[in-house]
Short mmCIF file of C-alpha atoms in Angstrom, two decimals:
data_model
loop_
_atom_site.label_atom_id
_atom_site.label_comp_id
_atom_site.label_asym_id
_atom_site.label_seq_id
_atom_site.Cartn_x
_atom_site.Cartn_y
_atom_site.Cartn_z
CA UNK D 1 0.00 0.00 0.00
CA UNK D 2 2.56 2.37 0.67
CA UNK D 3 4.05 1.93 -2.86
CA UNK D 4 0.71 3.45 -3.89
CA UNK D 5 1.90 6.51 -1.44
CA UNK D 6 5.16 7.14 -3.16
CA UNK D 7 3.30 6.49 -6.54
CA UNK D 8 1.25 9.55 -6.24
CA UNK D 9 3.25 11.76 -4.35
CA UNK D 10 5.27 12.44 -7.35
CA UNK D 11 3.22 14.14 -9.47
CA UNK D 12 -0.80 15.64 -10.30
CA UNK D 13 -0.60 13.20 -13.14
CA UNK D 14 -0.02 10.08 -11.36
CA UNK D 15 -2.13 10.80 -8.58
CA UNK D 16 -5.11 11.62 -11.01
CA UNK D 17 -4.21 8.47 -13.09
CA UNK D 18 -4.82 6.77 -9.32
CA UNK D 19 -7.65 8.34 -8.43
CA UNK D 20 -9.49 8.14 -11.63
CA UNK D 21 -8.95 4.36 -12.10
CA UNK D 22 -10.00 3.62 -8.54
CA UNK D 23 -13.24 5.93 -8.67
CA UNK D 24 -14.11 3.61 -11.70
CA UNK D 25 -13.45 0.45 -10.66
CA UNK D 26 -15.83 -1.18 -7.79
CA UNK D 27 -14.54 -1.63 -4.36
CA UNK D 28 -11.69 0.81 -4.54
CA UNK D 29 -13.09 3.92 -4.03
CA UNK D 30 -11.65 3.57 -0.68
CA UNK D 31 -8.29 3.87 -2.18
CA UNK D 32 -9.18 6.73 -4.65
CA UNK D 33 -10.27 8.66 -1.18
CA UNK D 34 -7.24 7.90 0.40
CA UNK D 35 -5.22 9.88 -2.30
CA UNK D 36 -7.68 12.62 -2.10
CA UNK D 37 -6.69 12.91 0.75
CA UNK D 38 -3.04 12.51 1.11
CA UNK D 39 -2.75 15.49 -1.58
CA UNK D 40 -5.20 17.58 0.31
CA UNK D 41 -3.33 16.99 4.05
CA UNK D 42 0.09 17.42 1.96
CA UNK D 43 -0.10 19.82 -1.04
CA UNK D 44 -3.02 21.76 0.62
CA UNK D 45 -7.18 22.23 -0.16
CA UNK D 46 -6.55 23.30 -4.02
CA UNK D 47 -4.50 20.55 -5.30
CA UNK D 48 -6.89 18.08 -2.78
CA UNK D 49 -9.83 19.87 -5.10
CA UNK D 50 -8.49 19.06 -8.71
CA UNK D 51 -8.31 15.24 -7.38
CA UNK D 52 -11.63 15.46 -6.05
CA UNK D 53 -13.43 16.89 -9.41
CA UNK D 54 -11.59 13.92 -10.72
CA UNK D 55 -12.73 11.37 -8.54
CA UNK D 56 -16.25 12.32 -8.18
CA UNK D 57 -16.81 12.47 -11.87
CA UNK D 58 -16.94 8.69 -12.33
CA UNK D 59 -18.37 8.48 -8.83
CA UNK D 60 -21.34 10.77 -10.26
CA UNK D 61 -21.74 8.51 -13.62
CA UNK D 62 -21.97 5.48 -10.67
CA UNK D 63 -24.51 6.72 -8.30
CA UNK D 64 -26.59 7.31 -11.34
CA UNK D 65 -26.21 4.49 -13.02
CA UNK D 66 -26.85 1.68 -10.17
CA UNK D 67 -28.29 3.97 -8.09
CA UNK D 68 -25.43 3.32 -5.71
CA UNK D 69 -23.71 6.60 -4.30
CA UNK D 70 -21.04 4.66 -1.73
CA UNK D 71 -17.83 6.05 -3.75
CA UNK D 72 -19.28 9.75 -4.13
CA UNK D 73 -20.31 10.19 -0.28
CA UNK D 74 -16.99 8.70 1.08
CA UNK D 75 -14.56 10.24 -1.26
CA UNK D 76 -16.39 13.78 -0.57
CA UNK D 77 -16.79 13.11 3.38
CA UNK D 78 -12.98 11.91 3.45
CA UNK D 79 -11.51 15.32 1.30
CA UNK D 80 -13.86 17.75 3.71
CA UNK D 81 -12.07 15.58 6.64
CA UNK D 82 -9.22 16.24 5.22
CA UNK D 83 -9.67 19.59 5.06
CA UNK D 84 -10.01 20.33 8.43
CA UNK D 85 -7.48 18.21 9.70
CA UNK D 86 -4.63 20.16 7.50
CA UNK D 87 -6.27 23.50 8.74
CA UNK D 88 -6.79 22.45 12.30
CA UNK D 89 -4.30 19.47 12.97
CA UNK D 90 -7.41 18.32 15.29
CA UNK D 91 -8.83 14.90 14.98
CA UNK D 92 -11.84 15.85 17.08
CA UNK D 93 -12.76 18.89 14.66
CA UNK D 94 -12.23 16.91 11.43
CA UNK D 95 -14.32 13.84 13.02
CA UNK D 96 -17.31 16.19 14.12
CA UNK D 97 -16.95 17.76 10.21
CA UNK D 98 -17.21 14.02 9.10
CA UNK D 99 -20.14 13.44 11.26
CA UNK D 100 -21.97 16.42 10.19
CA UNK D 101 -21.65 15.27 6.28
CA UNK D 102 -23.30 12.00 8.02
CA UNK D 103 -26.15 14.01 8.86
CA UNK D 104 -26.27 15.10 4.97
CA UNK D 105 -25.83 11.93 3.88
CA UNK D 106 -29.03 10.80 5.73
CA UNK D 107 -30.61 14.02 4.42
CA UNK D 108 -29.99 13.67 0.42
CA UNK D 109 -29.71 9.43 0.16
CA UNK D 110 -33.49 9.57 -0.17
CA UNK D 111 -33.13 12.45 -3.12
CA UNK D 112 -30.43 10.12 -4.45
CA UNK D 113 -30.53 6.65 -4.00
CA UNK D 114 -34.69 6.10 -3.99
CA UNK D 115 -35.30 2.70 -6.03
CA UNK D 116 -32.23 1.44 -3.66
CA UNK D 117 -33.72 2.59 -0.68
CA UNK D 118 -36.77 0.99 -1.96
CA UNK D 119 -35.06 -2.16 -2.46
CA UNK D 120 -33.49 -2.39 1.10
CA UNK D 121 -36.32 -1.47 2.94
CA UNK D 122 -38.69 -4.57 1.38
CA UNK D 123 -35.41 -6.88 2.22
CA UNK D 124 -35.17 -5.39 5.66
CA UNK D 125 -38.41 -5.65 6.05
CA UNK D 126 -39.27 -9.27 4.96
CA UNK D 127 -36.18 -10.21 7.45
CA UNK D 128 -37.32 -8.69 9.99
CA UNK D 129 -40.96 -10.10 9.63
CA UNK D 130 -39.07 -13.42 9.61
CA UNK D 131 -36.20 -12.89 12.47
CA UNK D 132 -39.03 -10.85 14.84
CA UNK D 133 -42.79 -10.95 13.72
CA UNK D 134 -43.82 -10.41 17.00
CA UNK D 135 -42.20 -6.92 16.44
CA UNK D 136 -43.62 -6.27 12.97
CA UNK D 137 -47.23 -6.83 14.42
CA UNK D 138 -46.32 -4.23 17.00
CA UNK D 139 -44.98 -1.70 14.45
CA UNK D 140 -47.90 -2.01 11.87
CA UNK D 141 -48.39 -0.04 9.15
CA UNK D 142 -45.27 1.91 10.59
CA UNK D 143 -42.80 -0.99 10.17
CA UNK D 144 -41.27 0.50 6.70
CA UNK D 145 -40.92 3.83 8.03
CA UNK D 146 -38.66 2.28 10.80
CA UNK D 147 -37.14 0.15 8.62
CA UNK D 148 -36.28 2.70 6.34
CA UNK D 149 -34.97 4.87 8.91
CA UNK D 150 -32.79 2.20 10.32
CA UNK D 151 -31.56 1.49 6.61
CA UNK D 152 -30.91 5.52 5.73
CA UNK D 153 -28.73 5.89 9.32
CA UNK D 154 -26.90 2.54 8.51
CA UNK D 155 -25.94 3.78 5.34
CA UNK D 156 -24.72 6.77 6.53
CA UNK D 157 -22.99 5.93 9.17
CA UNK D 158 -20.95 3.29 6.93
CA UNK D 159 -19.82 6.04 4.42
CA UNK D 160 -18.63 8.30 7.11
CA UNK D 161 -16.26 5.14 8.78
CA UNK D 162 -15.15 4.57 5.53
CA UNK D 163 -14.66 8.21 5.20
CA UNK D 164 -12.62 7.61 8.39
CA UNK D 165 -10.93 5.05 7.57
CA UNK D 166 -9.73 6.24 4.08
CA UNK D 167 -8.71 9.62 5.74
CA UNK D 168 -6.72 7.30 8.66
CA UNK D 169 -4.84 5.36 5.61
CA UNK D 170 -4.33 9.07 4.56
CA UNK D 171 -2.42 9.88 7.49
CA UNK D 172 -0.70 6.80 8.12
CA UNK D 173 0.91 7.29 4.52
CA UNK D 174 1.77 10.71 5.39
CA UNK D 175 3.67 9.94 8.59
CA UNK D 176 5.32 7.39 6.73
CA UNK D 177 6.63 9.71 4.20
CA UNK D 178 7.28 12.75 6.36
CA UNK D 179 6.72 11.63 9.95
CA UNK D 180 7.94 8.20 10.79
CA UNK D 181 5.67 7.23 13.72
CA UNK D 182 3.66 10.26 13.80
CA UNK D 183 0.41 9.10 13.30
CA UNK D 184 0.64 6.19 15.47
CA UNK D 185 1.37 8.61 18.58
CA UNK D 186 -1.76 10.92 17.16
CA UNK D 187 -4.07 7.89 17.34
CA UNK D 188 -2.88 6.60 20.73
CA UNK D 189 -3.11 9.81 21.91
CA UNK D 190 -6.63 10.94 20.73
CA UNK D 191 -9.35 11.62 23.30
CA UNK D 192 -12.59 13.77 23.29
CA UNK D 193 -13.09 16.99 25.20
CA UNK D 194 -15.24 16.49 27.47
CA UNK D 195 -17.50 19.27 26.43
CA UNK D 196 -17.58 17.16 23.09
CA UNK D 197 -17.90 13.96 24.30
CA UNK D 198 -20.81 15.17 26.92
CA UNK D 199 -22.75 16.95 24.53
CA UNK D 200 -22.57 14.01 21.75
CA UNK D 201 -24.24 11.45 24.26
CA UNK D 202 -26.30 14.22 25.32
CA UNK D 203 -27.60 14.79 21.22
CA UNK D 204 -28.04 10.73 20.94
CA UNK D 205 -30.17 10.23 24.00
CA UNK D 206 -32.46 13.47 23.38
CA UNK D 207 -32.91 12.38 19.75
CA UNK D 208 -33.49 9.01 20.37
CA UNK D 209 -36.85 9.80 22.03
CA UNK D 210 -37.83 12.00 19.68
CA UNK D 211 -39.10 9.21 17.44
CA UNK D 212 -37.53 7.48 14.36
CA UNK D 213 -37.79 10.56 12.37
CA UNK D 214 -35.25 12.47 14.43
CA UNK D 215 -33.70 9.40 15.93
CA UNK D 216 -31.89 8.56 12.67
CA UNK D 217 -29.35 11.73 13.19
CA UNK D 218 -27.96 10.25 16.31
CA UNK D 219 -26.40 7.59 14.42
CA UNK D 220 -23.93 10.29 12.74
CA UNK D 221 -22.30 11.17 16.20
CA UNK D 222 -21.54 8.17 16.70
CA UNK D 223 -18.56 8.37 14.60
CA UNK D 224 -16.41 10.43 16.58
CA UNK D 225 -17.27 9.05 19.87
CA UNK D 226 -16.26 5.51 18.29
CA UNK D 227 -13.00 6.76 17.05
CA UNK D 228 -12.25 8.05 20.36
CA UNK D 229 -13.44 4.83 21.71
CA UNK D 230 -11.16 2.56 19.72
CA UNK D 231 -8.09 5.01 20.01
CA UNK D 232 -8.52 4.52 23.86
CA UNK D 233 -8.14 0.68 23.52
CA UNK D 234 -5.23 0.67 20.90
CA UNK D 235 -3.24 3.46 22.76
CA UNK D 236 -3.54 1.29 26.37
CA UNK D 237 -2.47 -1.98 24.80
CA UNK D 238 0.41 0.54 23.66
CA UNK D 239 0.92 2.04 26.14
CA UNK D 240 1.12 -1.42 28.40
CA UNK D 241 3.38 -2.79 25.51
CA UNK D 242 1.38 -5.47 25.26
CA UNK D 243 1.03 -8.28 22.25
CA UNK D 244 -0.91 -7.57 18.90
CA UNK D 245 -2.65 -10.50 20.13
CA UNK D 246 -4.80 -8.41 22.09
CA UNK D 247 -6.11 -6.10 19.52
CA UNK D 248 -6.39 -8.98 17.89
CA UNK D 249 -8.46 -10.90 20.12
CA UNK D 250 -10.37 -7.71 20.44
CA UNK D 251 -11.68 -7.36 16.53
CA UNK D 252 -12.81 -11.07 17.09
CA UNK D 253 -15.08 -10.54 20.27
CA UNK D 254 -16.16 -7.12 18.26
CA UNK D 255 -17.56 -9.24 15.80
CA UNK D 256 -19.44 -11.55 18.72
CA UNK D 257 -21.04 -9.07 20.32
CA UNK D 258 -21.93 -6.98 17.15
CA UNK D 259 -23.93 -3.76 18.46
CA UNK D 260 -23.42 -4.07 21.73
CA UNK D 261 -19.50 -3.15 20.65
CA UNK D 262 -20.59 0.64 20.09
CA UNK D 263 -22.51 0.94 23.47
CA UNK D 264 -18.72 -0.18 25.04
CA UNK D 265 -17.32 2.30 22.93
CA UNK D 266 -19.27 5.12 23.94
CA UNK D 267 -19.14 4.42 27.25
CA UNK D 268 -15.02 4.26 27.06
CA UNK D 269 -15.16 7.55 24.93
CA UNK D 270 -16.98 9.70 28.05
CA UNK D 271 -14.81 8.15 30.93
CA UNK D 272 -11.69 8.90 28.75
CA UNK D 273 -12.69 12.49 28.39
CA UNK D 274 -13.20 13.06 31.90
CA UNK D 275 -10.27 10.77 33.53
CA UNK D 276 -7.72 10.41 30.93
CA UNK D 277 -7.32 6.44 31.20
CA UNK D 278 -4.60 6.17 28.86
CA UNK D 279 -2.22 8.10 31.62
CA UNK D 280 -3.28 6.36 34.51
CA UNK D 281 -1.90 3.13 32.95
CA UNK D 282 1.40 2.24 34.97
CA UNK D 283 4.14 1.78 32.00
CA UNK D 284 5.56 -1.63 32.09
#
């Protein structure tokens, strides 16, 4: 991966080349995002922009064509990411950015992505009628509005981690060009405000019980609160120089547990703002 780095660091040419090919081809969008941006964080917002118009050309010609607008919402999210995260240098500011363009997400994937919407929603719904009918009687004639809800948020939430993730690859091959180990200290090192991480459980719980209509927007914040979440538990096993094993053995209970992971995560997020785990950990 990090030949791909070096690759389109020399040159607007070969990065468009990069970005253009992996905009058109399915399932590496995630890579044509990751160049945007590199050359944003690196070369600054204008030279980020050129790549962008290229990348969200074929991304455009995608969406409308199988109705599918993954590689235009990620590649945006991750170049307004980062955006703020060359202006700033603040993880927290570019992750809040990232989960506001969640919330837009949520907003236009109706405008844009109807007949797929339409499609997911009679799936969901026809699984859930098998995996809970009890539930579907209870819901009624509401049960596609739910379902649809929970299918818009899901979405959304999945283009803005793999807005996150794409902009973390960013980073990673930055440090590795100009900043051996730098990002690895950033991510260990990342925690919430607590101002930020207060307010952001406050936002989920209050819209939560304001119904499914307004409950869908809570998913978006919980993007940075996850980040924080997961930075907590890779910095500690750092910090107690423990085994990869752990991590590890970590990504296999996440996949257990399922949901129940992000609850943990939240909850790590808010104590971290307020106690600052990572430097109560006695270095072995």
């Amino acid at each position: 991966m990090q030949a791909i780095a070096n690759f389109v660091m020399k040159g607007r040419l070969q990065a468009g080349v990069v970005v253009l090919v992996c905009s058109i081809l399915p399932l590496l969008f995630w890579i044509s995002a990751a160049v945007v941006g590199l050359i944003t964080m690196r070369r600054g917002i204008n030279e980020g922009a050129i790549l962008l118009i290229a990348a969200i050309v074929p991304s455009v010609i995608w969406a409308q064509s199988v109705q599918d607008p993954t590689s235009l919402f990620v590649i945006a999210t991750t170049w307004g990411m980062a955006v703020v995260l060359r202006q700033t240098v603040s993880w927290e500011k570019a992750l809040f950015v990232g989960a506001g363009l969640a919330v837009l997400s949520i907003v236009l994937l109706p405008i844009v992505s109807a007949d797929l919407l339409n499609q997911l929603v009679a799936f969901g719904v026809e699984l859930f009628r098998q995996l809970n009918p009890e539930r579907i009687q209870e819901l009624g004639e509401n049960v596609d509005s739910v379902v649809r809800n929970m299918m818009i948020g899901s979405l959304a939430v999945s283009y803005a981690m793999f807005a996150t993730m794409s902009l973390m690859l960013a980073r990673a091959w930055q440090a590795k060009l100009f900043n051996p180990g730098g990002f690895r200290k950033e991510f260990h090192q990342f925690r919430l405000s607590r101002a930020s991480a207060t307010l952001s459980v406050i936002s989920v719980l209050v819209l939560s019980s304001l119904g499914d209509q307004n409950a869908v927007f809570a998913f978006a914040l919980l993007i940075p609160l996850g980040f924080a979440g997961l930075a907590l538990i890779h910095g500690s096993v750092a910090r107690k120089n423990l085994s990869k094993g752990w991590l590890v053995w970590f990504y296999v209970i996440s996949l257990i547990i399922g949901p129940s992971l992000i609850v943990l995560l939240v909850l790590l997020a808010v104590m971290d703002s307020w106690i600052d785990v990572r430097s109560r950990i006695r270095v072995d």
